[in-house]
Amino acid sequence: MGPIFRLLISPASAALCLFCASCGIFSPRPVEYPTPTIVDDPFNFASILANTGKKFTKLEYADLFADDCAYIDVNGNTFGKEDIRNHLVAVQRELTIDAATWKKDTANPDNLFILDTILVNRTYDVSAQNPLHQTYEFADKASFTLVFNSTKNAWTITEWKDKYSGYSIFHPWFSPN
Amino acid sequence: MRTLILVCPAIAILFALVSPCAGEVPQWPPVLGLPQAAVAVDSNGIRAGTEQSLYIRRLKSMDSLSIMKNTPGYGVNQTVDYELTNDYWSDTRDQLLDLSGEAVRKGLPLGMSAGLEWSPVLIYNKYTSSFGLLGSMEAGPVIRFHPLGVPVMIHAGGAARAWNDSLGHSLSSASYDDFYRDKGYYAGAELGSNIIPFMRMPMFLNFKGYGRSLESSRLIAGTGSVLLYHALANGDSLFGLYSDSLVNGNSVLGQYGGRPRFINDPTRTERGYEISAGYKGSTRLFLNPSAVLSYNRHVLSYNDARSSLPDRASTDYAVLAMLQTVPGFPVTYAGGFRIEWGDERTLTTLLPSAASAYALDINLDSYTSYKVTLDQCASKYFSNGIGAEYSFDISRSSRAYPNFYVQSGDTIMSNNDNDIIVNKQKLTVVPVPSSWGPTTVYYEFSKNLSNYIRSEKSGQNTIDWFYRLGGTYRNTVFQSCTLSEATSAEAKVTRYAFPVMNRGNPPPYSRKWTALTIANMALTKKIACAAEVNETYSDNGTLNGRDYLDTVQLQDTALTVSYRDYYAIVEKLWAHSVKLSLSFHLVPSLSITTGCAYQLNDAKSFDPVSNDYSSAGSAGRRISPFGVMEFIFKKHLNGKASITYNFDTKENFWDILISLNGEF
């Protein structure tokens, strides 16, 4: 037991435990008392889960897209969460989204895995216009892999495959300029 | 035993008891690890491989041929890679043909070798309503030499491209004039190696550079790394690493999944570098200490009006200290303490002026981050196998978004400041001697706190509790029959920090129980059979507490007086599966397995209209007869063929894989 005793009283271990226990580094910061907020959803992402028995409870892009979310275009180019978020914010700045609909892709049924993963296939139709009233129309198919984030207690998008050939309005390389 | 493992690899997964505390604590970073000696590769011969797979409506075909002829006087290498992906779901088809190769004359003065290289690539992408075609050719001289034992390669030549990523409906309707065309030159160099010490010094140095200039595009790319190590006289070791990478320009031909792909990315400059230092201490008393410091910087700038993406820069620092007992010490301990901090900022100086309002918003996404992690694990196992292991992990991850701007007198800033605290604990006990059969019982508990700091989002703050109790057991029932069992039950409970902000939206709750039983029996030396039964029950729903009654329900006095909290199950699933298989090991290099799997998913979801459960979308059954054949022929030829036909409630489908690899 001699070596075990030395381990237990090892000054380094003791200092580390004392440090971690005493300085509150594992304690959260004070939280402000909540106020109600309304989340804008111009691309109507909420309807992706329509008729599946599930719903997005957090539609802000920071929560809607998982941290490891990937947008994959028809050529296999892959973009991360920040690229998707920044692009959607930019598009909303430059264009007015007139309508966005997501419907079940009747040719490709959803794969519903109960509990925490869903693969859904959708057709989309998005119309938008710029300040000069030039209109943009995008319609094609997309498939989403959705995972329930247990930490956030919300459904999140982890993979978004866009079948649009070229740059759809969702493509981070799309620019209306 | 080998036979039994072949019959059912799941056993190996179930009972893969690794060394104590492995995987529970931080590990030495691989980038600071000394490379393993390279495996000698036969540089003469022909290698051919093919892999064909069909899964539901997706056909993938990969074929490769590599011809290598190397003598002291010359070397010729020619590869043929062909890939076809046919997705009948989305009506798309991708084809790739790569005919890269080189021919060099060896034994030239100063140990040089010189020759030609070529890399013609043809890519064809058929989309739903159009198609794209790209032809690319790079060819030119290549020189290799080894001054002072350091490998050096220099290559340069001409480059030409023709492409169009949006042609009409058929290839036959396209003409030569439909294609964009480009030509120019390329040059590149490589110095050093990641696996051979540089000039016999305790250092690994490797640099690769490549540049290509075409009429319409330009690309410069380079990567480099230097890994230094030094062993001190007292047995300690020091490590230092500097690695850097730079990409500037754009290309219509890029890499995806390690293969050339047809892309058309915006012009960008991307640079990342890392500086790390590591210390591995020799054994002191009975402990091995180690520590790592690292600094990472990554900057990505787009210089292209086609892109709406902002430039970004991130900086990360990390300090990691680890301590573990030496092998053979009576009690195994391994622990680590890690602190990481840094920031990620958007750089909007290059954004178009018209988008200045956008720039203000984008700036709000800049954040500083901080994460601290403490992982501890201790275990004690006696010589008869009885013992226990306990691990304790806690981490706090925080982000702060400090940027703001003022609009109409209001301060606009991000409301995503957050703290996530995760605490996991696991106790594993081996209660009986190994001679009774490998047996474990474990209990896992974790508590996760997810907090938004600002009032706009703090209503979503949650606390989760997760519990799991399980065990595994394996025993040899009689000489040739082994029985394995693994079972676990788990539950996850969530509570909102502010129930009043979530009235009518009660928090989620879920439970799961699973049991897997596997039986294997060797009937003869060449024939074995296996049975696998898996039962799973799971449900999820909401924990409808009084605190979550909505405003309408609160006005119902009778309801509020008599109300009792309850678990409202929204979905529930009973999943049953049985798999029976028979394996024949006719000769040591040939095995055939055949069998059938049956799955039944009894899934139900709550229908609020009928106030009852009805069959859910994932309900159904699947019967899957299958056959697998594997062979190895004189180490030159190996192959595998597996075929499964799935009779599924929703859609019957094939799952076929055929692979064949030869080396001559």
PDB file of N, CA and C in Angstrom, chain B residues 399-432:
ATOM      1  N   ARG B 399     -18.615  30.155 -24.403  1.00  0.00           N
ATOM      2  CA  ARG B 399     -18.387  31.093 -25.507  1.00  0.00           C
ATOM      3  C   ARG B 399     -18.951  32.452 -25.129  1.00  0.00           C
ATOM      4  N   ALA B 400     -18.264  33.501 -25.567  1.00  0.00           N
ATOM      5  CA  ALA B 400     -18.760  34.865 -25.349  1.00  0.00           C
ATOM      6  C   ALA B 400     -18.684  35.615 -26.671  1.00  0.00           C
ATOM      7  N   TYR B 401     -19.734  36.349 -26.969  1.00  0.00           N
ATOM      8  CA  TYR B 401     -19.814  37.107 -28.217  1.00  0.00           C
ATOM      9  C   TYR B 401     -19.775  38.592 -27.852  1.00  0.00           C
ATOM     10  N   PRO B 402     -18.615  39.208 -27.862  1.00  0.00           N
ATOM     11  CA  PRO B 402     -18.481  40.556 -27.299  1.00  0.00           C
ATOM     12  C   PRO B 402     -18.877  41.696 -28.247  1.00  0.00           C
ATOM     13  N   ASN B 403     -18.975  41.438 -29.552  1.00  0.00           N
ATOM     14  CA  ASN B 403     -19.193  42.553 -30.490  1.00  0.00           C
ATOM     15  C   ASN B 403     -20.628  43.068 -30.439  1.00  0.00           C
ATOM     16  N   PHE B 404     -20.779  44.338 -30.723  1.00  0.00           N
ATOM     17  CA  PHE B 404     -22.117  44.941 -30.757  1.00  0.00           C
ATOM     18  C   PHE B 404     -22.091  46.189 -31.646  1.00  0.00           C
ATOM     19  N   TYR B 405     -23.265  46.649 -32.030  1.00  0.00           N
ATOM     20  CA  TYR B 405     -23.394  47.959 -32.683  1.00  0.00           C
ATOM     21  C   TYR B 405     -24.699  48.580 -32.225  1.00  0.00           C
ATOM     22  N   VAL B 406     -24.826  49.862 -32.449  1.00  0.00           N
ATOM     23  CA  VAL B 406     -25.999  50.588 -31.967  1.00  0.00           C
ATOM     24  C   VAL B 406     -26.855  50.980 -33.166  1.00  0.00           C
ATOM     25  N   GLN B 407     -28.140  50.661 -33.078  1.00  0.00           N
ATOM     26  CA  GLN B 407     -29.062  50.988 -34.165  1.00  0.00           C
ATOM     27  C   GLN B 407     -30.322  51.601 -33.545  1.00  0.00           C
ATOM     28  N   SER B 408     -30.633  52.801 -33.960  1.00  0.00           N
ATOM     29  CA  SER B 408     -31.803  53.519 -33.436  1.00  0.00           C
ATOM     30  C   SER B 408     -31.806  53.545 -31.907  1.00  0.00           C
ATOM     31  N   GLY B 409     -30.638  53.723 -31.356  1.00  0.00           N
ATOM     32  CA  GLY B 409     -30.541  53.807 -29.896  1.00  0.00           C
ATOM     33  C   GLY B 409     -30.491  52.474 -29.183  1.00  0.00           C
ATOM     34  N   ASP B 410     -30.712  51.360 -29.930  1.00  0.00           N
ATOM     35  CA  ASP B 410     -30.654  50.038 -29.299  1.00  0.00           C
ATOM     36  C   ASP B 410     -29.284  49.407 -29.538  1.00  0.00           C
ATOM     37  N   THR B 411     -28.820  48.711 -28.531  1.00  0.00           N
ATOM     38  CA  THR B 411     -27.569  47.973 -28.679  1.00  0.00           C
ATOM     39  C   THR B 411     -27.890  46.603 -29.267  1.00  0.00           C
ATOM     40  N   ILE B 412     -27.292  46.331 -30.405  1.00  0.00           N
ATOM     41  CA  ILE B 412     -27.524  45.048 -31.070  1.00  0.00           C
ATOM     42  C   ILE B 412     -26.306  44.167 -30.832  1.00  0.00           C
ATOM     43  N   MET B 413     -26.508  43.005 -30.262  1.00  0.00           N
ATOM     44  CA  MET B 413     -25.411  42.056 -30.059  1.00  0.00           C
ATOM     45  C   MET B 413     -25.945  40.626 -30.087  1.00  0.00           C
ATOM     46  N   SER B 414     -25.053  39.706 -30.247  1.00  0.00           N
ATOM     47  CA  SER B 414     -25.465  38.299 -30.303  1.00  0.00           C
ATOM     48  C   SER B 414     -25.991  37.857 -28.941  1.00  0.00           C
ATOM     49  N   ASN B 415     -26.941  36.957 -28.953  1.00  0.00           N
ATOM     50  CA  ASN B 415     -27.455  36.440 -27.685  1.00  0.00           C
ATOM     51  C   ASN B 415     -27.053  34.988 -27.471  1.00  0.00           C
ATOM     52  N   ASN B 416     -25.926  34.609 -28.125  1.00  0.00           N
ATOM     53  CA  ASN B 416     -25.526  33.196 -28.054  1.00  0.00           C
ATOM     54  C   ASN B 416     -24.488  32.890 -26.981  1.00  0.00           C
ATOM     55  N   ASP B 417     -24.135  33.825 -26.131  1.00  0.00           N
ATOM     56  CA  ASP B 417     -23.196  33.516 -25.041  1.00  0.00           C
ATOM     57  C   ASP B 417     -23.695  32.287 -24.298  1.00  0.00           C
ATOM     58  N   ASN B 418     -22.836  31.308 -24.107  1.00  0.00           N
ATOM     59  CA  ASN B 418     -23.326  30.085 -23.474  1.00  0.00           C
ATOM     60  C   ASN B 418     -22.259  29.357 -22.664  1.00  0.00           C
ATOM     61  N   ASP B 419     -22.726  28.544 -21.752  1.00  0.00           N
ATOM     62  CA  ASP B 419     -21.884  27.626 -20.983  1.00  0.00           C
ATOM     63  C   ASP B 419     -22.478  26.229 -21.128  1.00  0.00           C
ATOM     64  N   ILE B 420     -21.640  25.264 -21.402  1.00  0.00           N
ATOM     65  CA  ILE B 420     -22.089  23.867 -21.405  1.00  0.00           C
ATOM     66  C   ILE B 420     -21.184  23.095 -20.449  1.00  0.00           C
ATOM     67  N   ILE B 421     -21.779  22.514 -19.453  1.00  0.00           N
ATOM     68  CA  ILE B 421     -21.005  21.761 -18.464  1.00  0.00           C
ATOM     69  C   ILE B 421     -21.448  20.306 -18.513  1.00  0.00           C
ATOM     70  N   VAL B 422     -20.505  19.437 -18.730  1.00  0.00           N
ATOM     71  CA  VAL B 422     -20.808  18.009 -18.855  1.00  0.00           C
ATOM     72  C   VAL B 422     -20.031  17.248 -17.784  1.00  0.00           C
ATOM     73  N   ASN B 423     -20.721  16.454 -17.028  1.00  0.00           N
ATOM     74  CA  ASN B 423     -20.086  15.636 -16.001  1.00  0.00           C
ATOM     75  C   ASN B 423     -20.498  14.178 -16.210  1.00  0.00           C
ATOM     76  N   LYS B 424     -19.519  13.307 -16.484  1.00  0.00           N
ATOM     77  CA  LYS B 424     -19.805  11.889 -16.707  1.00  0.00           C
ATOM     78  C   LYS B 424     -19.056  11.062 -15.681  1.00  0.00           C
ATOM     79  N   GLN B 425     -19.726  10.074 -15.177  1.00  0.00           N
ATOM     80  CA  GLN B 425     -19.077   9.150 -14.254  1.00  0.00           C
ATOM     81  C   GLN B 425     -19.473   7.727 -14.644  1.00  0.00           C
ATOM     82  N   LYS B 426     -18.530   6.836 -14.540  1.00  0.00           N
ATOM     83  CA  LYS B 426     -18.833   5.451 -14.902  1.00  0.00           C
ATOM     84  C   LYS B 426     -18.085   4.509 -13.955  1.00  0.00           C
ATOM     85  N   LEU B 427     -18.800   3.544 -13.447  1.00  0.00           N
ATOM     86  CA  LEU B 427     -18.208   2.525 -12.587  1.00  0.00           C
ATOM     87  C   LEU B 427     -18.412   1.170 -13.260  1.00  0.00           C
ATOM     88  N   THR B 428     -17.326   0.489 -13.497  1.00  0.00           N
ATOM     89  CA  THR B 428     -17.398  -0.846 -14.091  1.00  0.00           C
ATOM     90  C   THR B 428     -16.836  -1.848 -13.090  1.00  0.00           C
ATOM     91  N   VAL B 429     -17.567  -2.902 -12.860  1.00  0.00           N
ATOM     92  CA  VAL B 429     -17.141  -3.904 -11.895  1.00  0.00           C
ATOM     93  C   VAL B 429     -17.087  -5.268 -12.572  1.00  0.00           C
ATOM     94  N   VAL B 430     -16.017  -5.976 -12.335  1.00  0.00           N
ATOM     95  CA  VAL B 430     -15.928  -7.383 -12.744  1.00  0.00           C
ATOM     96  C   VAL B 430     -16.089  -8.195 -11.463  1.00  0.00           C
ATOM     97  N   PRO B 431     -17.270  -8.741 -11.226  1.00  0.00           N
ATOM     98  CA  PRO B 431     -17.542  -9.309  -9.906  1.00  0.00           C
ATOM     99  C   PRO B 431     -17.113 -10.754  -9.705  1.00  0.00           C
ATOM    100  N   VAL B 432     -16.779 -11.443 -10.787  1.00  0.00           N
ATOM    101  CA  VAL B 432     -16.449 -12.873 -10.648  1.00  0.00           C
ATOM    102  C   VAL B 432     -15.111 -13.150 -11.329  1.00  0.00           C
TER     103      VAL B 432
END
